[in-house]
Amino acid sequence: VALTRAEAAALDARDPLAGFRERFVIADPHRVYLDGNSLGRLPRGTRDRLHRLTGEWGEQLVSGWHEWIEAPTRTGDAIAEVIGAAPGEVLACDSTTVNLYKLVHAVLDAEPELRALATDRDNFPTDRYVLEGIARARGLELRVFDSDPLHGPQPADVPRDALTVLSHVAYRSGARADLRAFGGRIVWDLSHSAGAVPVELDAAGVELAVGCTYKYLNAGPGAPAYLYVARALQDRLRSPIQGWFGQASQFAMERPYEPAEGIVRFLAGTPGILGLAAVEEGVRVIAEAGVEALREKSVALTELIIALQDEWLAQLGFELGSPRDPGRRGSHVSLRHPEAWPICRALIERADVIPDFRGPDSVRLGVAPAYTRFVDVWDAMDRLRGLVERGEQREVDPTPARVT
Ligand SMILES: *Cc1c(COP(=O)(O)O)cnc(C)c1O
């Protein structure tokens, strides 16, 4: 065998990050959670912080804003540290979708020579929807190109005369793009990489990026997302949503709108302070563990999934839907199977393993190196193998669910 369970347990015993698991709420130790790339676990520190913060709200009421007002930039600076950006280049606010909308309009306003928008067909749906809407509103062409399904978009796919939106790690296959290899005007979506995969925005010369915080950054359902604008570009861009939080002197209420200096001009309305506190706490744990150490463990965990896939699952009709080269992969592995949807149901209902299903045929297994153990991967793969050998996927209700 690739590895026995005892050997997997030995890897956990030697794991320098093992202690970080205790920093998270583990409500059910039997459950194997491999969906931290959809919604990360709750850090214990976040629970305490939110409790303290509601206390502050209750006591301080409106005077709490003297401190809260800094939260979007302070939290942005904390995120900057884990995505290779400088202080003042990242702002925590709104959702990824809204941030993408703001940046795309801002670039098109500043650079009228960009006559088209572009993205790849496999990109995350919300990115495509935002671009479709902006293309329609501005009368621009949207070029949706087909990329290699396993390896994701390549530098040669990117048109030079368009503004392109790409994911750093593809949500279905897990393919990871080499940021340094790409040229042209690109907004990168870091949702599936930040917190598990090193992202060196400044070093790679990236100009624009967005991302969410509730996946590997563990900030909780609907926590504020972030946007990144390289310092050199900031003065030239204006948010298409002119709101009072992005205004130069916010409390000189009668003045006409004039964008604030720096990244804060991308704020729109009142930021969600509770959510921002959760982002700050989630990012703190990731920064403490260190992205390099997390990456090393993530690679080892995904390598274990692939080794067990080859040994146990290939003969049961599974096919690897992610790159084999760990250098080209993010922190999840997709296993393709014609019965992927009922297999996911059966895993959840009968095996207490939480993956997610990504159509048309992928069982997606995400490893969050801050808390996923080698035995978790081993157990999940073992339960998956047993379930498919017994044909249990044919015994569950195959009706598609609203959330998969
Ligand atoms: C999860 C994810 C999002 C989420 O967008 P929200 O607006 O924050 O819901 C966006 N893009 C990608 C690539 C994602 O994986």
Short mmCIF file of C-alpha atoms and ligand atoms in Angstrom, two decimals:
data_model
loop_
_atom_site.label_atom_id
_atom_site.label_comp_id
_atom_site.label_asym_id
_atom_site.label_seq_id
_atom_site.Cartn_x
_atom_site.Cartn_y
_atom_site.Cartn_z
CA VAL A 1 0.00 0.00 0.00
CA ALA A 2 0.96 3.63 -0.52
CA LEU A 3 0.74 4.19 3.20
CA THR A 4 -0.86 2.40 6.14
CA ARG A 5 -3.06 4.24 8.61
CA ALA A 6 -0.33 3.87 11.24
CA GLU A 7 2.12 5.52 8.86
CA ALA A 8 -0.34 8.36 8.27
CA ALA A 9 -0.63 8.79 12.04
CA ALA A 10 3.16 8.88 12.28
CA LEU A 11 3.23 11.73 9.76
CA ASP A 12 0.80 13.63 11.97
CA ALA A 13 2.98 12.99 15.00
CA ARG A 14 5.94 14.57 13.18
CA ASP A 15 3.92 17.43 11.66
CA PRO A 16 5.28 20.80 12.86
CA LEU A 17 1.82 22.33 12.28
CA ALA A 18 -0.05 19.66 14.25
CA GLY A 19 -0.70 22.02 17.16
CA PHE A 20 -2.69 24.40 14.99
CA ARG A 21 -5.60 21.98 14.81
CA GLU A 22 -6.38 22.84 18.42
CA ARG A 23 -6.85 26.45 17.46
CA PHE A 24 -10.10 25.47 15.69
CA VAL A 25 -13.47 24.26 16.89
CA ILE A 26 -13.75 20.54 16.07
CA ALA A 27 -17.34 19.78 17.00
CA ASP A 28 -17.38 16.17 15.81
CA PRO A 29 -14.08 14.24 15.84
CA HIS A 30 -15.44 11.34 13.76
CA ARG A 31 -16.41 13.62 10.90
CA VAL A 32 -13.75 14.12 8.24
CA TYR A 33 -14.11 17.64 6.92
CA LEU A 34 -12.56 18.08 3.48
CA ASP A 35 -14.46 21.20 2.53
CA GLY A 36 -12.36 23.92 4.13
CA ASN A 37 -12.06 25.30 0.60
CA SER A 38 -15.77 26.11 0.66
CA LEU A 39 -16.11 27.18 4.27
CA GLY A 40 -13.16 27.04 6.63
CA ARG A 41 -13.48 25.94 10.24
CA LEU A 42 -14.19 28.36 13.06
CA PRO A 43 -11.03 29.45 14.90
CA ARG A 44 -11.50 29.46 18.68
CA GLY A 45 -9.91 32.90 18.80
CA THR A 46 -12.66 34.22 16.53
CA ARG A 47 -15.38 33.05 18.87
CA ASP A 48 -13.75 34.90 21.75
CA ARG A 49 -13.07 37.99 19.68
CA LEU A 50 -16.67 38.22 18.49
CA HIS A 51 -17.86 37.84 22.03
CA ARG A 52 -15.62 40.71 23.16
CA LEU A 53 -16.65 42.81 20.19
CA THR A 54 -20.36 42.51 20.88
CA GLY A 55 -19.48 43.66 24.39
CA GLU A 56 -17.77 46.75 22.95
CA TRP A 57 -20.75 47.45 20.76
CA GLY A 58 -23.10 47.17 23.72
CA GLU A 59 -21.04 49.48 25.90
CA GLN A 60 -19.51 51.97 23.54
CA LEU A 61 -22.24 52.32 20.98
CA VAL A 62 -21.42 54.97 18.40
CA SER A 63 -18.12 55.99 20.02
CA GLY A 64 -16.83 52.52 19.08
CA TRP A 65 -16.39 53.89 15.57
CA HIS A 66 -13.22 55.75 16.60
CA GLU A 67 -11.55 52.37 16.55
CA TRP A 68 -13.77 50.45 14.13
CA ILE A 69 -13.19 52.92 11.33
CA GLU A 70 -9.67 51.54 10.83
CA ALA A 71 -10.84 47.94 10.48
CA PRO A 72 -10.99 47.67 6.64
CA THR A 73 -7.42 48.95 6.16
CA ARG A 74 -5.98 47.25 9.26
CA THR A 75 -7.50 43.93 8.20
CA GLY A 76 -6.33 44.58 4.63
CA ASP A 77 -2.77 45.02 5.90
CA ALA A 78 -3.03 41.70 7.75
CA ILE A 79 -4.21 39.97 4.57
CA ALA A 80 -1.42 41.69 2.61
CA GLU A 81 1.09 39.75 4.69
CA VAL A 82 -0.23 36.38 3.56
CA ILE A 83 -0.58 37.30 -0.12
CA GLY A 84 2.76 39.02 -0.65
CA ALA A 85 1.48 42.60 -0.82
CA ALA A 86 2.67 45.75 0.96
CA PRO A 87 0.75 47.63 3.66
CA GLY A 88 -1.75 49.98 2.01
CA GLU A 89 -2.31 47.77 -1.01
CA VAL A 90 -5.13 45.60 0.32
CA LEU A 91 -8.58 46.58 1.56
CA ALA A 92 -11.01 44.22 3.31
CA CYS A 93 -14.60 44.98 2.28
CA ASP A 94 -17.72 43.78 0.48
CA SER A 95 -17.90 40.40 -1.29
CA THR A 96 -15.50 39.09 -3.91
CA THR A 97 -18.22 39.63 -6.50
CA VAL A 98 -18.66 43.31 -5.63
CA ASN A 99 -14.92 43.90 -5.42
CA LEU A 100 -14.45 42.39 -8.85
CA TYR A 101 -17.18 44.66 -10.19
CA LYS A 102 -15.47 47.70 -8.70
CA LEU A 103 -12.00 46.89 -10.04
CA VAL A 104 -13.13 45.96 -13.55
CA HIS A 105 -15.15 49.17 -13.96
CA ALA A 106 -12.33 51.21 -12.44
CA VAL A 107 -9.76 49.86 -14.92
CA LEU A 108 -12.08 50.29 -17.90
CA ASP A 109 -12.77 53.90 -16.88
CA ALA A 110 -9.05 54.62 -16.61
CA GLU A 111 -8.01 52.79 -19.77
CA PRO A 112 -10.50 53.37 -22.57
CA GLU A 113 -8.14 51.64 -25.01
CA LEU A 114 -9.18 48.32 -23.47
CA ARG A 115 -11.99 47.36 -25.82
CA ALA A 116 -12.88 43.91 -24.53
CA LEU A 117 -13.16 41.73 -21.45
CA ALA A 118 -11.92 38.15 -21.26
CA THR A 119 -12.01 35.11 -19.01
CA ASP A 120 -11.84 31.35 -19.36
CA ARG A 121 -14.90 29.17 -19.60
CA ASP A 122 -13.90 27.20 -16.52
CA ASN A 123 -13.58 30.25 -14.30
CA PHE A 124 -15.80 30.50 -11.24
CA PRO A 125 -19.38 31.43 -12.24
CA THR A 126 -19.61 34.70 -10.31
CA ASP A 127 -16.55 36.02 -12.17
CA ARG A 128 -18.14 35.24 -15.51
CA TYR A 129 -21.49 36.73 -14.46
CA VAL A 130 -19.88 40.00 -13.34
CA LEU A 131 -18.04 40.26 -16.65
CA GLU A 132 -21.17 39.47 -18.67
CA GLY A 133 -23.05 42.23 -16.87
CA ILE A 134 -20.27 44.80 -17.29
CA ALA A 135 -19.80 43.89 -20.95
CA ARG A 136 -23.52 44.44 -21.54
CA ALA A 137 -23.63 47.72 -19.62
CA ARG A 138 -20.61 49.17 -21.43
CA GLY A 139 -21.23 47.67 -24.85
CA LEU A 140 -17.98 45.71 -24.79
CA GLU A 141 -17.19 42.31 -26.17
CA LEU A 142 -16.67 39.50 -23.65
CA ARG A 143 -14.31 36.84 -24.94
CA VAL A 144 -14.74 33.56 -23.09
CA PHE A 145 -11.91 31.29 -24.13
CA ASP A 146 -11.50 27.57 -23.54
CA SER A 147 -8.49 26.65 -21.50
CA ASP A 148 -6.88 23.31 -20.88
CA PRO A 149 -9.39 21.60 -18.55
CA LEU A 150 -6.68 20.07 -16.40
CA HIS A 151 -4.01 22.77 -16.41
CA GLY A 152 -6.12 25.91 -16.54
CA PRO A 153 -5.49 29.08 -18.55
CA GLN A 154 -2.01 29.63 -20.00
CA PRO A 155 -0.24 32.96 -20.64
CA ALA A 156 -0.78 32.58 -24.39
CA ASP A 157 -4.57 32.45 -23.85
CA VAL A 158 -4.64 36.02 -22.52
CA PRO A 159 -5.56 38.66 -25.13
CA ARG A 160 -3.38 41.76 -25.10
CA ASP A 161 -6.12 44.26 -25.88
CA ALA A 162 -8.56 43.11 -23.20
CA LEU A 163 -8.99 43.22 -19.46
CA THR A 164 -8.84 39.59 -18.33
CA VAL A 165 -10.09 37.97 -15.13
CA LEU A 166 -8.51 34.68 -14.06
CA SER A 167 -8.47 32.49 -10.99
CA HIS A 168 -5.08 31.78 -9.46
CA VAL A 169 -6.27 28.29 -8.50
CA ALA A 170 -9.13 26.84 -10.55
CA TYR A 171 -12.11 25.96 -8.37
CA ARG A 172 -12.86 22.68 -10.12
CA SER A 173 -9.55 21.11 -11.16
CA GLY A 174 -7.35 22.87 -8.62
CA ALA A 175 -4.93 23.91 -11.40
CA ARG A 176 -2.64 26.66 -10.19
CA ALA A 177 -1.46 29.41 -12.52
CA ASP A 178 2.09 30.72 -12.40
CA LEU A 179 1.45 34.41 -11.69
CA ARG A 180 4.90 35.43 -12.92
CA ALA A 181 4.38 33.92 -16.35
CA PHE A 182 1.38 36.09 -17.25
CA GLY A 183 1.39 39.50 -18.88
CA GLY A 184 -1.39 41.91 -19.84
CA ARG A 185 -4.09 43.59 -17.78
CA ILE A 186 -5.34 40.87 -15.44
CA VAL A 187 -7.48 40.86 -12.31
CA TRP A 188 -6.57 37.73 -10.37
CA ASP A 189 -9.11 35.96 -8.18
CA LEU A 190 -7.27 34.48 -5.20
CA SER A 191 -10.30 32.91 -3.50
CA HIS A 192 -9.01 29.36 -3.89
CA SER A 193 -5.39 30.03 -3.05
CA ALA A 194 -4.93 32.62 -0.30
CA GLY A 195 -4.12 30.92 2.98
CA ALA A 196 -3.01 27.59 1.52
CA VAL A 197 -0.86 28.46 -1.49
CA PRO A 198 1.88 31.11 -1.52
CA VAL A 199 0.79 34.22 -3.41
CA GLU A 200 3.57 36.74 -4.07
CA LEU A 201 1.60 39.59 -5.58
CA ASP A 202 4.24 42.32 -5.48
CA ALA A 203 7.13 40.03 -6.43
CA ALA A 204 5.14 38.63 -9.35
CA GLY A 205 4.23 42.10 -10.58
CA VAL A 206 0.51 41.53 -10.14
CA GLU A 207 -1.49 44.75 -10.45
CA LEU A 208 -5.01 43.82 -9.39
CA ALA A 209 -6.59 41.03 -7.39
CA VAL A 210 -9.65 40.08 -5.37
CA GLY A 211 -10.44 37.17 -3.09
CA CYS A 212 -12.70 35.84 -0.38
CA THR A 213 -11.82 35.14 3.24
CA TYR A 214 -14.16 32.33 4.26
CA LYS A 215 -12.23 29.50 2.58
CA TYR A 216 -8.61 28.92 3.69
CA LEU A 217 -8.59 32.14 5.70
CA ASN A 218 -11.38 30.77 7.93
CA ALA A 219 -13.25 34.05 8.42
CA GLY A 220 -16.74 32.57 8.40
CA PRO A 221 -19.83 32.52 6.19
CA GLY A 222 -20.18 35.76 4.26
CA ALA A 223 -17.22 37.46 5.92
CA PRO A 224 -15.91 40.49 3.99
CA ALA A 225 -13.69 39.80 1.00
CA TYR A 226 -10.70 41.88 -0.11
CA LEU A 227 -9.26 43.69 -3.06
CA TYR A 228 -5.66 44.47 -3.95
CA VAL A 229 -4.46 47.34 -6.11
CA ALA A 230 -0.71 47.75 -6.62
CA ARG A 231 0.45 51.03 -5.17
CA ALA A 232 1.52 52.45 -8.56
CA LEU A 233 -2.01 52.10 -9.94
CA GLN A 234 -4.03 53.40 -7.01
CA ASP A 235 -4.18 57.10 -7.86
CA ARG A 236 -5.38 56.40 -11.39
CA LEU A 237 -8.35 54.26 -10.42
CA ARG A 238 -11.68 55.34 -8.99
CA SER A 239 -14.41 53.16 -7.62
CA PRO A 240 -17.58 53.06 -9.74
CA ILE A 241 -19.55 52.97 -6.48
CA GLN A 242 -19.11 56.43 -5.01
CA GLY A 243 -19.93 56.05 -1.36
CA TRP A 244 -19.22 58.10 1.73
CA PHE A 245 -16.64 55.67 3.11
CA GLY A 246 -14.45 56.18 0.03
CA GLN A 247 -14.78 59.97 0.13
CA ALA A 248 -11.68 62.10 0.84
CA SER A 249 -13.04 63.80 3.94
CA GLN A 250 -15.89 61.60 4.96
CA PHE A 251 -17.34 63.75 7.68
CA ALA A 252 -17.21 67.06 5.81
CA MET A 253 -20.62 66.02 4.66
CA GLU A 254 -21.48 68.82 2.27
CA ARG A 255 -18.52 68.42 -0.06
CA PRO A 256 -18.91 66.87 -3.52
CA TYR A 257 -17.44 63.41 -3.94
CA GLU A 258 -13.72 63.24 -4.26
CA PRO A 259 -11.97 59.87 -3.83
CA ALA A 260 -9.88 59.37 -0.70
CA GLU A 261 -6.12 58.91 -1.04
CA GLY A 262 -4.92 55.36 -1.43
CA ILE A 263 -6.72 52.04 -1.23
CA VAL A 264 -9.48 53.33 1.05
CA ARG A 265 -11.12 54.98 -1.99
CA PHE A 266 -12.48 51.53 -2.82
CA LEU A 267 -14.71 51.47 0.22
CA ALA A 268 -18.37 52.14 -0.53
CA GLY A 269 -20.72 52.03 2.47
CA THR A 270 -20.41 51.18 6.15
CA PRO A 271 -18.15 48.14 6.60
CA GLY A 272 -19.31 45.06 8.53
CA ILE A 273 -17.26 45.33 11.69
CA LEU A 274 -18.15 41.93 13.16
CA GLY A 275 -17.19 40.21 9.92
CA LEU A 276 -13.95 42.16 9.68
CA ALA A 277 -12.97 41.08 13.18
CA ALA A 278 -13.48 37.47 12.10
CA VAL A 279 -11.26 38.07 9.07
CA GLU A 280 -8.55 39.52 11.27
CA GLU A 281 -8.62 36.53 13.61
CA GLY A 282 -8.69 33.97 10.79
CA VAL A 283 -5.76 35.61 9.03
CA ARG A 284 -3.83 35.81 12.30
CA VAL A 285 -3.83 32.01 12.65
CA ILE A 286 -2.72 31.50 9.04
CA ALA A 287 0.05 34.10 9.33
CA GLU A 288 1.27 32.47 12.53
CA ALA A 289 1.41 29.03 10.91
CA GLY A 290 3.23 30.57 7.94
CA VAL A 291 2.19 30.18 4.33
CA GLU A 292 5.38 28.28 3.36
CA ALA A 293 4.85 25.65 6.07
CA LEU A 294 1.16 25.39 5.18
CA ARG A 295 2.04 24.91 1.52
CA GLU A 296 4.51 22.15 2.30
CA LYS A 297 1.92 20.24 4.30
CA SER A 298 -0.81 20.90 1.74
CA VAL A 299 1.34 19.36 -1.00
CA ALA A 300 2.03 16.30 1.15
CA LEU A 301 -1.70 15.89 1.87
CA THR A 302 -2.77 16.21 -1.76
CA GLU A 303 0.03 13.83 -2.78
CA LEU A 304 -1.44 11.31 -0.35
CA ILE A 305 -4.91 11.70 -1.89
CA ILE A 306 -3.45 11.04 -5.34
CA ALA A 307 -1.40 8.04 -4.21
CA LEU A 308 -4.48 6.44 -2.64
CA GLN A 309 -6.59 7.35 -5.68
CA ASP A 310 -4.10 5.47 -7.88
CA GLU A 311 -3.96 2.51 -5.58
CA TRP A 312 -7.57 2.13 -4.48
CA LEU A 313 -9.94 4.20 -6.57
CA ALA A 314 -8.67 4.06 -10.16
CA GLN A 315 -9.96 0.47 -10.40
CA LEU A 316 -13.39 1.63 -9.18
CA GLY A 317 -13.93 4.01 -12.09
CA PHE A 318 -12.36 7.17 -10.63
CA GLU A 319 -10.10 9.39 -12.66
CA LEU A 320 -7.84 12.15 -11.39
CA GLY A 321 -9.33 15.53 -12.30
CA SER A 322 -6.43 17.62 -11.00
CA PRO A 323 -2.84 18.15 -12.15
CA ARG A 324 -0.45 15.40 -11.07
CA ASP A 325 2.46 17.81 -10.72
CA PRO A 326 2.14 19.32 -7.22
CA GLY A 327 3.76 22.52 -8.48
CA ARG A 328 0.76 23.08 -10.74
CA ARG A 329 -1.87 22.29 -8.13
CA GLY A 330 -3.59 24.22 -5.36
CA SER A 331 -4.84 22.69 -2.12
CA HIS A 332 -7.64 20.49 -3.41
CA VAL A 333 -7.96 17.42 -5.58
CA SER A 334 -10.92 16.56 -7.78
CA LEU A 335 -11.72 12.93 -8.41
CA ARG A 336 -13.93 12.38 -11.42
CA HIS A 337 -16.53 9.62 -11.53
CA PRO A 338 -19.76 9.24 -13.54
CA GLU A 339 -21.70 8.82 -10.26
CA ALA A 340 -19.94 11.70 -8.50
CA TRP A 341 -23.15 13.31 -7.18
CA PRO A 342 -24.64 10.22 -5.42
CA ILE A 343 -21.13 9.32 -4.22
CA CYS A 344 -20.89 12.74 -2.52
CA ARG A 345 -24.32 12.23 -0.93
CA ALA A 346 -23.34 8.79 0.32
CA LEU A 347 -20.04 10.08 1.69
CA ILE A 348 -21.88 12.68 3.73
CA GLU A 349 -24.85 10.58 4.84
CA ARG A 350 -23.19 7.22 5.40
CA ALA A 351 -19.48 7.77 5.84
CA ASP A 352 -19.36 11.08 7.73
CA VAL A 353 -16.94 12.54 5.20
CA ILE A 354 -17.64 16.05 3.89
CA PRO A 355 -16.39 16.70 0.35
CA ASP A 356 -18.25 18.75 -2.18
CA PHE A 357 -19.66 18.01 -5.56
CA ARG A 358 -18.67 20.14 -8.52
CA GLY A 359 -20.51 19.40 -11.72
CA PRO A 360 -20.60 17.58 -13.94
CA ASP A 361 -18.66 14.74 -12.37
CA SER A 362 -16.20 15.79 -9.66
CA VAL A 363 -15.89 14.81 -6.02
CA ARG A 364 -13.78 17.66 -4.69
CA LEU A 365 -11.55 17.03 -1.67
CA GLY A 366 -10.02 20.12 -0.11
CA VAL A 367 -7.25 19.98 2.45
CA ALA A 368 -6.80 22.87 4.83
CA PRO A 369 -3.27 22.33 6.12
CA ALA A 370 -3.89 24.31 9.31
CA TYR A 371 -6.24 21.60 10.58
CA THR A 372 -6.51 18.68 8.14
CA ARG A 373 -4.47 15.68 9.31
CA PHE A 374 -2.87 12.86 7.32
CA VAL A 375 -5.20 10.39 9.04
CA ASP A 376 -8.17 12.50 7.94
CA VAL A 377 -7.14 12.04 4.33
CA TRP A 378 -6.44 8.35 4.87
CA ASP A 379 -9.79 7.75 6.57
CA ALA A 380 -11.73 9.69 3.94
CA MET A 381 -10.14 7.74 1.11
CA ASP A 382 -10.65 4.45 2.94
CA ARG A 383 -14.33 5.21 3.61
CA LEU A 384 -14.78 6.36 0.01
CA ARG A 385 -13.27 3.15 -1.30
CA GLY A 386 -15.43 0.94 0.93
CA LEU A 387 -18.61 2.80 0.05
CA VAL A 388 -18.11 2.54 -3.71
CA GLU A 389 -17.03 -1.11 -3.45
CA ARG A 390 -20.33 -1.83 -1.72
CA GLY A 391 -22.26 0.29 -4.24
CA GLU A 392 -23.78 2.45 -1.48
CA GLN A 393 -24.06 5.42 -3.81
CA ARG A 394 -27.00 3.59 -5.40
CA GLU A 395 -28.86 3.56 -2.11
CA VAL A 396 -29.07 7.31 -1.49
CA ASP A 397 -31.63 9.82 -2.71
CA PRO A 398 -30.11 11.07 -5.99
CA THR A 399 -32.16 14.32 -6.14
CA PRO A 400 -29.83 17.29 -6.57
CA ALA A 401 -29.72 19.59 -3.53
CA ARG A 402 -29.82 23.40 -3.53
CA VAL A 403 -26.35 23.64 -2.01
CA THR A 404 -23.72 21.19 -3.19
C1 LIG B 1 -15.53 31.30 -3.52
C2 LIG B 1 -15.20 32.12 -4.70
C3 LIG B 1 -15.78 33.38 -4.89
C4 LIG B 1 -16.80 33.89 -3.92
O1 LIG B 1 -17.36 35.11 -4.27
P1 LIG B 1 -18.26 35.89 -3.20
O2 LIG B 1 -18.73 37.08 -3.92
O3 LIG B 1 -17.36 36.23 -2.05
O4 LIG B 1 -19.36 34.98 -2.81
C5 LIG B 1 -15.39 34.13 -5.98
N1 LIG B 1 -14.49 33.65 -6.87
C6 LIG B 1 -13.92 32.44 -6.73
C7 LIG B 1 -12.91 31.96 -7.71
C8 LIG B 1 -14.27 31.63 -5.64
O5 LIG B 1 -13.71 30.44 -5.50
#
